[in-house]
Amino acid sequence: MAILKIACMGHPVLARRAELVRDPAAPEIRRLVADMLETMVDAGGAGLAAPQVHVPLRVVVFQAPGERTDEGLIAEERFDHSAPLTVLINPEIEILNEEREGGWEGCLSVPGLRGFVERPAHIRYRGFDHEGHPIARTAKGFHARVVQHECDHLDGILYPQRMDDLKKLIFESEARHWVKSNE
Ligand code: NI
């Protein structure tokens, strides 16, 4: 395994559409996934898409930590807020309803910054893991956000392009000041 170099905003590999993976279970994909996981963990990211390591293929990895919520106590809860470490190849996203939710995002390809992004709150996604097994899940909360963020990378989209209000694009180092003045 190897820690790979991460491309930053401005590198053309982040602006193009990534290619479909012909065989998700191929040995070279397995190697790519292993390196992406090691790179994501080393960089402290919640997710990583193959174009971020200069590979224009439709592969993402992510991990969504659980959020503190009381909703889990209500029976309605068939969506996941948290996600186990997931490898998703050739993903497809379906938006389940019109509801949108705002949240702060960061990206290993846009280091040092945070931005407030509104996205569909409830999604279903499908794809394959690196053994070729199909994956199909519904997601909401941070889980839905991280999947959409990572899959955007496969279409050449970085989160600032999803922002409605660029006043909410800030440096991490100023976040505490921003929070204080917007309380
Ligand atoms: Ni990103």
Coordinates of C-alpha atoms and ligand atoms in Angstrom, one line a residue:
M1 CA 0.0 0.0 0.0
A2 CA 1.1 3.6 -0.5
I3 CA 0.1 7.1 0.5
L4 CA -0.8 8.9 -2.7
K5 CA -0.4 12.6 -3.6
I6 CA -3.6 14.5 -3.4
A7 CA -4.5 16.8 -6.3
C8 CA -5.7 20.3 -5.3
M9 CA -8.3 22.6 -6.8
G10 CA -7.0 23.8 -10.1
H11 CA -5.6 20.5 -11.2
P12 CA -7.5 19.4 -14.4
V13 CA -8.1 15.9 -13.1
L14 CA -10.5 17.4 -10.6
A15 CA -12.5 19.2 -13.3
R16 CA -13.1 16.3 -15.7
R17 CA -15.7 13.5 -15.8
A18 CA -14.2 10.2 -14.5
E19 CA -14.5 7.0 -16.5
L20 CA -16.6 4.0 -15.6
V21 CA -14.6 1.0 -14.1
R22 CA -15.0 -2.0 -16.4
D23 CA -14.3 -4.6 -13.7
P24 CA -14.7 -3.5 -10.1
A25 CA -13.0 -6.7 -8.9
A26 CA -9.9 -6.3 -11.0
P27 CA -6.6 -6.5 -9.1
E28 CA -5.5 -3.0 -10.1
I29 CA -8.8 -1.6 -8.7
R30 CA -8.2 -3.5 -5.5
R31 CA -4.7 -1.9 -5.2
L32 CA -6.1 1.6 -6.0
V33 CA -8.8 1.2 -3.3
A34 CA -6.2 0.0 -0.7
D35 CA -4.0 3.1 -1.5
M36 CA -7.0 5.4 -1.4
L37 CA -8.0 4.1 2.0
E38 CA -4.5 4.5 3.4
T39 CA -4.3 8.0 1.9
M40 CA -7.7 9.0 3.3
V41 CA -6.9 7.8 6.8
D42 CA -3.4 9.5 6.7
A43 CA -5.0 12.8 5.6
G44 CA -7.8 12.6 8.1
G45 CA -10.6 12.8 5.5
A46 CA -14.1 11.5 5.7
G47 CA -14.0 10.5 2.1
L48 CA -11.8 10.4 -1.0
A49 CA -12.5 10.1 -4.7
A50 CA -10.1 8.5 -7.2
P51 CA -9.6 11.8 -9.2
Q52 CA -8.3 13.3 -6.0
V53 CA -5.3 11.0 -6.3
H54 CA -4.9 11.7 -10.0
V55 CA -6.8 8.6 -11.2
P56 CA -9.8 9.5 -13.4
L57 CA -12.0 6.5 -12.5
R58 CA -15.4 6.3 -10.9
V59 CA -14.2 5.0 -7.4
V60 CA -14.9 6.6 -4.0
V61 CA -14.2 5.6 -0.5
F62 CA -15.8 7.2 2.6
Q63 CA -16.6 6.8 6.2
A64 CA -19.4 8.8 7.9
P65 CA -19.1 9.1 11.6
G66 CA -22.3 8.8 13.6
E67 CA -24.1 12.1 14.5
R68 CA -25.7 12.7 17.8
T69 CA -29.4 12.7 17.1
D70 CA -32.6 11.7 18.8
E71 CA -34.2 10.7 15.5
G72 CA -32.6 7.3 15.9
L73 CA -35.2 6.6 18.7
I74 CA -38.1 7.2 16.3
A75 CA -39.3 4.2 14.3
E76 CA -39.3 6.2 11.1
E77 CA -35.5 5.8 11.0
R78 CA -34.7 3.7 7.9
F79 CA -32.0 6.1 6.8
D80 CA -28.4 5.9 8.0
H81 CA -26.7 9.0 9.4
S82 CA -23.5 7.2 9.8
A83 CA -21.8 4.8 7.4
P84 CA -19.2 2.1 7.8
L85 CA -16.0 2.4 5.8
T86 CA -17.4 2.0 2.3
V87 CA -15.8 1.4 -1.1
L88 CA -18.2 2.5 -3.9
I89 CA -17.4 1.8 -7.6
N90 CA -19.5 3.2 -10.5
P91 CA -21.9 4.9 -8.0
E92 CA -25.4 6.2 -8.9
I93 CA -27.4 8.5 -6.7
E94 CA -31.1 8.9 -6.7
I95 CA -32.6 11.9 -4.8
L96 CA -35.6 10.7 -2.8
N97 CA -37.4 13.9 -2.2
E98 CA -37.2 17.7 -2.5
E99 CA -36.0 18.4 1.1
R100 CA -32.6 20.1 1.3
E101 CA -30.3 20.5 4.2
G102 CA -27.3 22.8 4.8
G103 CA -24.0 21.7 6.3
W104 CA -20.4 22.7 6.5
E105 CA -18.0 20.8 4.2
G106 CA -14.3 20.5 3.7
C107 CA -12.3 18.8 1.1
L108 CA -8.8 17.4 1.0
S109 CA -8.4 19.0 -2.5
V110 CA -9.4 22.4 -1.1
P111 CA -7.1 22.5 2.0
G112 CA -7.8 24.9 4.8
L113 CA -11.2 26.0 3.8
R114 CA -14.8 25.2 4.9
G115 CA -18.0 26.0 3.0
F116 CA -21.7 25.9 3.8
V117 CA -23.5 23.7 1.2
E118 CA -27.1 22.9 0.7
R119 CA -27.8 19.4 -0.7
P120 CA -30.7 17.0 -1.0
A121 CA -31.2 15.5 2.5
H122 CA -32.4 12.0 1.5
I123 CA -30.8 9.9 -1.1
R124 CA -30.5 6.3 -2.3
Y125 CA -27.2 5.2 -3.8
R126 CA -26.0 2.1 -5.6
G127 CA -22.7 0.8 -6.9
F128 CA -20.3 -2.0 -6.4
D129 CA -17.6 -2.8 -3.8
H130 CA -14.1 -3.9 -4.7
E131 CA -15.1 -7.5 -4.7
G132 CA -17.8 -6.8 -7.3
H133 CA -20.7 -7.1 -4.9
P134 CA -23.6 -4.7 -5.4
I135 CA -24.3 -2.1 -2.8
A136 CA -27.7 -0.3 -2.4
R137 CA -28.4 1.9 0.6
T138 CA -30.5 4.9 1.6
A139 CA -28.8 7.7 3.5
K140 CA -29.5 11.0 5.2
G141 CA -27.6 13.4 7.4
F142 CA -23.9 13.4 7.1
H143 CA -23.9 10.0 5.3
A144 CA -26.0 11.5 2.5
R145 CA -23.8 14.6 2.4
V146 CA -20.5 12.7 2.2
V147 CA -21.7 10.4 -0.6
Q148 CA -22.9 13.3 -2.7
H149 CA -19.7 15.3 -2.1
E150 CA -17.5 12.3 -3.1
C151 CA -19.7 11.4 -6.2
D152 CA -19.5 15.1 -7.3
H153 CA -15.7 14.6 -7.6
L154 CA -16.5 12.0 -10.3
D155 CA -18.3 14.6 -12.4
G156 CA -15.6 17.2 -11.9
I157 CA -17.5 19.2 -9.3
L158 CA -15.9 20.6 -6.1
Y159 CA -18.1 21.8 -3.2
P160 CA -17.5 25.5 -3.7
Q161 CA -19.4 25.1 -7.1
R162 CA -22.4 23.9 -5.1
M163 CA -22.5 26.9 -2.8
D164 CA -25.2 29.6 -2.9
D165 CA -23.5 32.1 -0.7
L166 CA -19.7 32.5 -1.0
K167 CA -19.7 34.5 2.2
K168 CA -19.9 31.1 3.8
L169 CA -16.6 30.0 2.3
I170 CA -14.1 30.5 5.2
F171 CA -10.8 29.4 6.4
E172 CA -10.9 26.7 9.1
S173 CA -8.5 28.8 11.1
E174 CA -11.2 31.6 11.3
A175 CA -14.1 29.3 12.0
R176 CA -14.3 30.1 15.7
H177 CA -14.4 33.8 14.9
W178 CA -17.1 33.2 12.2
V179 CA -19.2 31.2 14.6
K180 CA -19.0 33.9 17.3
S181 CA -20.1 36.7 15.1
N182 CA -22.9 34.7 13.6
E183 CA -24.4 33.3 16.8
Ligands
NI1 NI -13.7 16.4 -1.6

